[in-house]
CSV table of C-alpha atoms in Angstrom, one decimal:
chain,number,residue,atom,x,y,z
P,4,ALA,CA,-201.5,158.7,243.5
P,5,GLN,CA,-202.6,161.9,241.7
P,6,SER,CA,-199.8,164.0,240.1
P,7,VAL,CA,-198.5,166.7,238.0
P,8,THR,CA,-195.6,166.5,236.0
P,9,GLN,CA,-193.7,169.1,234.4
P,10,PRO,CA,-190.9,167.3,232.1
P,11,ASP,CA,-188.8,170.6,231.7
P,12,ILE,CA,-186.7,171.7,234.5
P,13,HIS,CA,-185.2,174.6,232.7
P,14,ILE,CA,-185.8,176.2,229.2
P,15,THR,CA,-184.1,178.9,227.5
P,16,VAL,CA,-185.6,180.9,224.6
P,17,SER,CA,-184.6,183.9,222.6
P,18,GLU,CA,-186.6,187.1,222.9
P,19,GLY,CA,-189.2,187.1,220.1
P,20,ALA,CA,-189.4,183.1,219.7
P,21,SER,CA,-192.2,181.2,220.6
P,22,LEU,CA,-192.6,179.1,223.8
P,23,GLU,CA,-194.2,175.8,224.7
P,24,LEU,CA,-194.0,174.4,228.4
P,25,ARG,CA,-195.1,171.1,228.9
P,26,CYS,CA,-197.6,169.6,231.5
P,27,ASN,CA,-199.0,166.2,232.1
P,28,TYR,CA,-201.5,165.3,234.8
P,29,SER,CA,-202.3,162.0,236.4
P,30,TYR,CA,-205.8,161.9,237.9
P,31,GLY,CA,-208.6,159.4,238.1
P,32,ALA,CA,-211.1,162.1,236.3
P,33,THR,CA,-210.0,165.3,234.4
P,34,PRO,CA,-209.2,167.8,236.9
P,35,TYR,CA,-209.4,171.4,236.7
P,36,LEU,CA,-206.1,172.8,235.3
P,37,PHE,CA,-204.2,176.0,235.9
P,38,TRP,CA,-200.8,177.5,235.1
P,39,TYR,CA,-199.3,179.8,237.6
P,40,VAL,CA,-196.2,182.2,237.2
P,41,GLN,CA,-193.7,183.0,239.9
P,42,SER,CA,-191.5,186.1,239.5
P,43,PRO,CA,-188.3,186.1,241.4
P,44,GLY,CA,-189.1,187.1,245.0
P,45,GLN,CA,-192.8,187.0,244.3
P,46,GLY,CA,-195.9,184.7,245.2
P,47,LEU,CA,-197.5,182.9,242.5
P,48,GLN,CA,-200.0,184.5,240.2
P,49,LEU,CA,-202.5,182.9,238.2
P,50,LEU,CA,-202.1,182.8,234.3
P,51,LEU,CA,-205.0,180.8,233.0
P,52,LYS,CA,-207.2,177.9,233.9
P,53,TYR,CA,-209.3,175.4,232.3
P,54,PHE,CA,-212.6,173.7,233.7
P,55,SER,CA,-214.4,172.5,230.9
P,56,GLY,CA,-215.5,173.3,227.4
P,57,ASP,CA,-213.1,174.9,224.7
P,58,THR,CA,-209.8,173.3,225.0
P,59,LEU,CA,-207.8,176.3,223.9
P,60,VAL,CA,-207.6,178.8,226.8
P,61,GLN,CA,-206.4,182.4,226.8
P,62,GLY,CA,-204.9,183.9,229.8
P,63,ILE,CA,-203.2,187.0,230.9
P,64,LYS,CA,-200.0,188.2,229.5
P,65,GLY,CA,-200.6,186.9,226.1
P,66,PHE,CA,-200.3,183.1,227.1
P,67,GLU,CA,-202.7,180.6,226.3
P,68,ALA,CA,-202.8,176.5,227.1
P,69,GLU,CA,-204.3,173.7,225.3
P,70,PHE,CA,-205.8,171.0,227.0
P,71,LYS,CA,-205.6,167.4,225.4
P,72,ARG,CA,-207.6,164.7,227.1
P,73,SER,CA,-206.0,161.8,225.0
P,74,GLN,CA,-202.5,162.8,226.2
P,75,SER,CA,-203.4,164.1,229.7
P,76,SER,CA,-201.5,167.2,228.8
P,77,PHE,CA,-202.2,171.0,229.3
P,78,ASN,CA,-199.4,172.9,227.7
P,79,LEU,CA,-198.5,176.6,227.7
P,80,ARG,CA,-197.7,178.3,224.8
P,81,LYS,CA,-196.8,181.9,223.8
P,82,PRO,CA,-196.3,183.1,220.3
P,83,SER,CA,-193.6,185.5,221.0
P,84,VAL,CA,-191.5,185.6,224.5
P,85,HIS,CA,-190.7,189.1,225.9
P,86,TRP,CA,-187.7,189.4,228.5
P,87,SER,CA,-190.1,190.2,231.1
P,88,ASP,CA,-191.5,186.6,230.9
P,89,ALA,CA,-188.4,185.3,232.5
P,90,ALA,CA,-189.9,183.5,235.6
P,91,GLU,CA,-190.8,180.2,237.0
P,92,TYR,CA,-193.9,178.6,235.8
P,93,PHE,CA,-196.0,175.9,237.6
P,94,CYS,CA,-198.7,173.8,236.3
P,95,ALA,CA,-201.4,172.6,238.8
P,96,ALA,CA,-204.3,170.6,238.8
P,97,VAL,CA,-207.4,170.1,241.4
P,98,SER,CA,-209.9,167.3,241.7
P,99,ILE,CA,-213.5,167.9,242.7
P,100,ASN,CA,-212.6,166.9,246.2
P,101,ASN,CA,-210.2,170.0,246.4
P,102,ASP,CA,-207.1,167.6,246.1
P,103,MET,CA,-204.7,170.3,244.4
P,104,ARG,CA,-201.1,169.3,243.1
P,105,PHE,CA,-198.6,171.4,241.8
P,106,GLY,CA,-195.9,170.3,239.2
P,107,ALA,CA,-192.0,171.0,240.1
P,108,GLY,CA,-191.9,174.1,237.9
P,109,THR,CA,-190.2,175.1,234.9
P,110,ARG,CA,-187.8,177.9,235.0
P,111,LEU,CA,-187.8,180.0,231.9
P,112,THR,CA,-184.7,182.1,230.7
P,113,VAL,CA,-184.9,184.6,227.9
P,114,LYS,CA,-181.9,185.5,225.8
P,115,PRO,CA,-181.7,188.9,224.6
Q,17,GLU,CA,-206.3,196.4,247.4
Q,18,ALA,CA,-207.2,192.5,247.6
Q,19,GLN,CA,-204.0,190.8,249.1
Q,20,VAL,CA,-202.9,187.9,251.0
Q,21,THR,CA,-200.3,189.1,253.8
Q,22,GLN,CA,-197.5,187.0,255.4
Q,23,ASN,CA,-195.4,187.8,258.2
Q,24,PRO,CA,-192.5,187.6,258.7
Q,25,ARG,CA,-191.3,187.5,255.1
Q,26,TYR,CA,-187.7,186.3,256.3
Q,27,LEU,CA,-186.8,184.6,259.6
Q,28,ILE,CA,-183.6,182.8,260.7
Q,29,THR,CA,-184.1,180.7,264.0
Q,30,VAL,CA,-182.8,177.8,265.7
Q,31,THR,CA,-183.9,174.2,266.4
Q,32,GLY,CA,-186.7,173.8,268.7
Q,33,LYS,CA,-187.6,177.7,269.2
Q,34,LYS,CA,-191.4,177.9,268.5
Q,35,LEU,CA,-192.3,180.3,265.9
Q,36,THR,CA,-195.7,181.3,264.4
Q,37,VAL,CA,-196.0,182.7,260.6
Q,38,THR,CA,-199.2,184.7,260.1
Q,39,CYS,CA,-201.3,184.9,257.2
Q,40,SER,CA,-204.2,187.2,256.7
Q,41,GLN,CA,-206.5,187.8,253.6
Q,42,ASN,CA,-209.1,190.7,252.9
Q,43,MET,CA,-210.9,188.9,250.2
Q,44,ASN,CA,-213.6,187.1,252.2
Q,45,HIS,CA,-212.2,183.9,251.2
Q,46,GLU,CA,-213.3,180.6,252.7
Q,47,TYR,CA,-210.5,178.6,251.5
Q,48,MET,CA,-207.0,179.1,252.8
Q,49,SER,CA,-203.9,176.8,252.5
Q,50,TRP,CA,-200.1,176.5,253.1
Q,51,TYR,CA,-197.4,175.3,251.1
Q,52,ARG,CA,-193.8,174.7,251.3
Q,53,GLN,CA,-191.7,175.4,248.2
Q,54,ASP,CA,-188.3,173.4,247.9
Q,55,PRO,CA,-186.0,173.2,244.8
Q,56,GLY,CA,-187.0,170.5,242.4
Q,57,LEU,CA,-190.2,169.6,244.3
Q,58,GLY,CA,-192.5,172.6,243.4
Q,59,LEU,CA,-195.3,173.5,246.0
Q,60,ARG,CA,-196.3,170.8,248.4
Q,61,GLN,CA,-199.5,171.5,250.5
Q,62,ILE,CA,-199.1,171.6,254.3
Q,63,TYR,CA,-202.4,172.2,255.7
Q,64,TYR,CA,-205.7,173.7,254.2
Q,65,SER,CA,-208.6,175.0,255.5
Q,66,MET,CA,-212.4,175.1,254.0
Q,67,ASN,CA,-213.7,177.4,256.4
Q,68,VAL,CA,-213.6,178.8,260.0
Q,69,GLU,CA,-212.8,176.2,262.5
Q,70,VAL,CA,-212.3,173.5,259.7
Q,71,THR,CA,-208.9,172.4,258.7
Q,72,ASP,CA,-207.4,169.3,257.2
Q,73,LYS,CA,-203.8,167.7,256.5
Q,74,GLY,CA,-202.1,168.4,253.1
Q,75,ASP,CA,-199.3,166.3,251.8
Q,76,VAL,CA,-196.7,167.3,254.2
Q,77,PRO,CA,-198.3,168.2,257.7
Q,78,GLU,CA,-195.7,166.7,260.0
Q,79,GLY,CA,-193.9,169.2,262.1
Q,80,TYR,CA,-196.7,171.9,261.6
Q,81,LYS,CA,-199.8,173.2,263.1
Q,82,VAL,CA,-202.6,175.5,261.9
Q,83,SER,CA,-205.7,177.2,263.3
Q,84,ARG,CA,-208.5,179.0,261.8
Q,85,LYS,CA,-210.5,181.1,264.4
Q,86,GLU,CA,-211.5,183.8,262.2
Q,87,LYS,CA,-212.0,183.8,258.4
Q,88,ARG,CA,-209.3,186.0,257.5
Q,89,ASN,CA,-206.6,184.6,259.5
Q,90,PHE,CA,-204.7,181.2,259.1
Q,91,PRO,CA,-201.5,181.1,261.2
Q,92,LEU,CA,-198.7,178.3,260.7
Q,93,ILE,CA,-197.3,177.1,263.8
Q,94,LEU,CA,-194.1,175.2,264.1
Q,95,GLU,CA,-194.0,173.8,267.7
Q,96,SER,CA,-190.2,172.8,267.5
Q,97,PRO,CA,-188.7,173.9,264.2
Q,98,SER,CA,-186.0,171.5,262.8
Q,99,PRO,CA,-183.3,172.2,260.0
Q,100,ASN,CA,-185.6,170.1,257.5
Q,101,GLN,CA,-188.4,172.8,257.7
Q,102,THR,CA,-185.9,175.2,256.2
Q,103,SER,CA,-187.9,176.2,253.2
Q,104,LEU,CA,-190.1,179.1,251.4
Q,105,TYR,CA,-193.4,179.3,252.7
Q,106,PHE,CA,-196.6,180.5,250.7
Q,107,CYS,CA,-200.2,181.1,252.3
Q,108,ALA,CA,-202.9,181.0,249.6
Q,109,SER,CA,-206.6,181.7,249.7
Q,110,SER,CA,-209.6,181.5,247.3
Q,111,TYR,CA,-213.3,181.1,247.0
Q,112,VAL,CA,-214.6,177.6,247.7
Q,113,THR,CA,-216.5,177.9,244.5
Q,114,ASP,CA,-213.2,178.8,242.6
Q,115,ALA,CA,-211.2,175.7,243.6
Q,116,GLY,CA,-207.6,176.0,242.4
Q,117,GLU,CA,-208.0,180.0,241.8
Q,118,LEU,CA,-205.5,180.8,244.4
Q,119,PHE,CA,-204.3,184.2,245.6
Q,120,PHE,CA,-200.8,184.0,247.0
Q,121,GLY,CA,-198.9,185.5,249.6
Q,122,GLU,CA,-195.5,187.0,248.7
Q,123,GLY,CA,-193.9,184.2,250.7
Q,124,SER,CA,-192.1,183.5,253.9
Q,125,ARG,CA,-188.3,182.4,253.7
Q,126,LEU,CA,-187.5,180.3,256.9
Q,127,THR,CA,-184.0,179.2,257.9
Q,128,VAL,CA,-183.7,176.9,261.1
Q,129,LEU,CA,-180.1,176.4,262.2
């Protein structure tokens, strides 16, 4: 079955430190890949997406993600985390027949 | 302003009392879907619709119904709610050609006693 896995349930980083959130997918063919962010009490907002081409994609709020086909991964990164980045982050994938799956989410805490 | 609007945002109800959560989008999106979010499980798709009068089951459709009579509206119906349907529900929409690029509503927190 197709699935998306986020191995880290909760990550804590200090403000100004770098961040990497992990995401792995299991699909028959390479799906379209996404990262969403959910702030407390809010819906999800799209951060970035990968369809094809350049494996390093840039998103909003200074985030980027790298697609690695050999590792079936799509990890999210940010060079310097701000306190306002504290939120829950979801990786998602969708196949060409519109089968969309979300990971279980990674909650990010930012220490002052 | 482009948005997906869900109502109600919060609801406490009792087992067996039919309820409807409405969802409306103003972006002329063809695709609409419902998800439930539970701790540790992420978002799971309940139903989706590729266009008017076209609906399909997602991963967890049991106990839910939907209809898509108009392009902008996609209500979620719980005919006989049960406590295991206590959850946070999200409606989302997108253009069919932009698969996965979803616009989400703010969520509806439902408690079934």
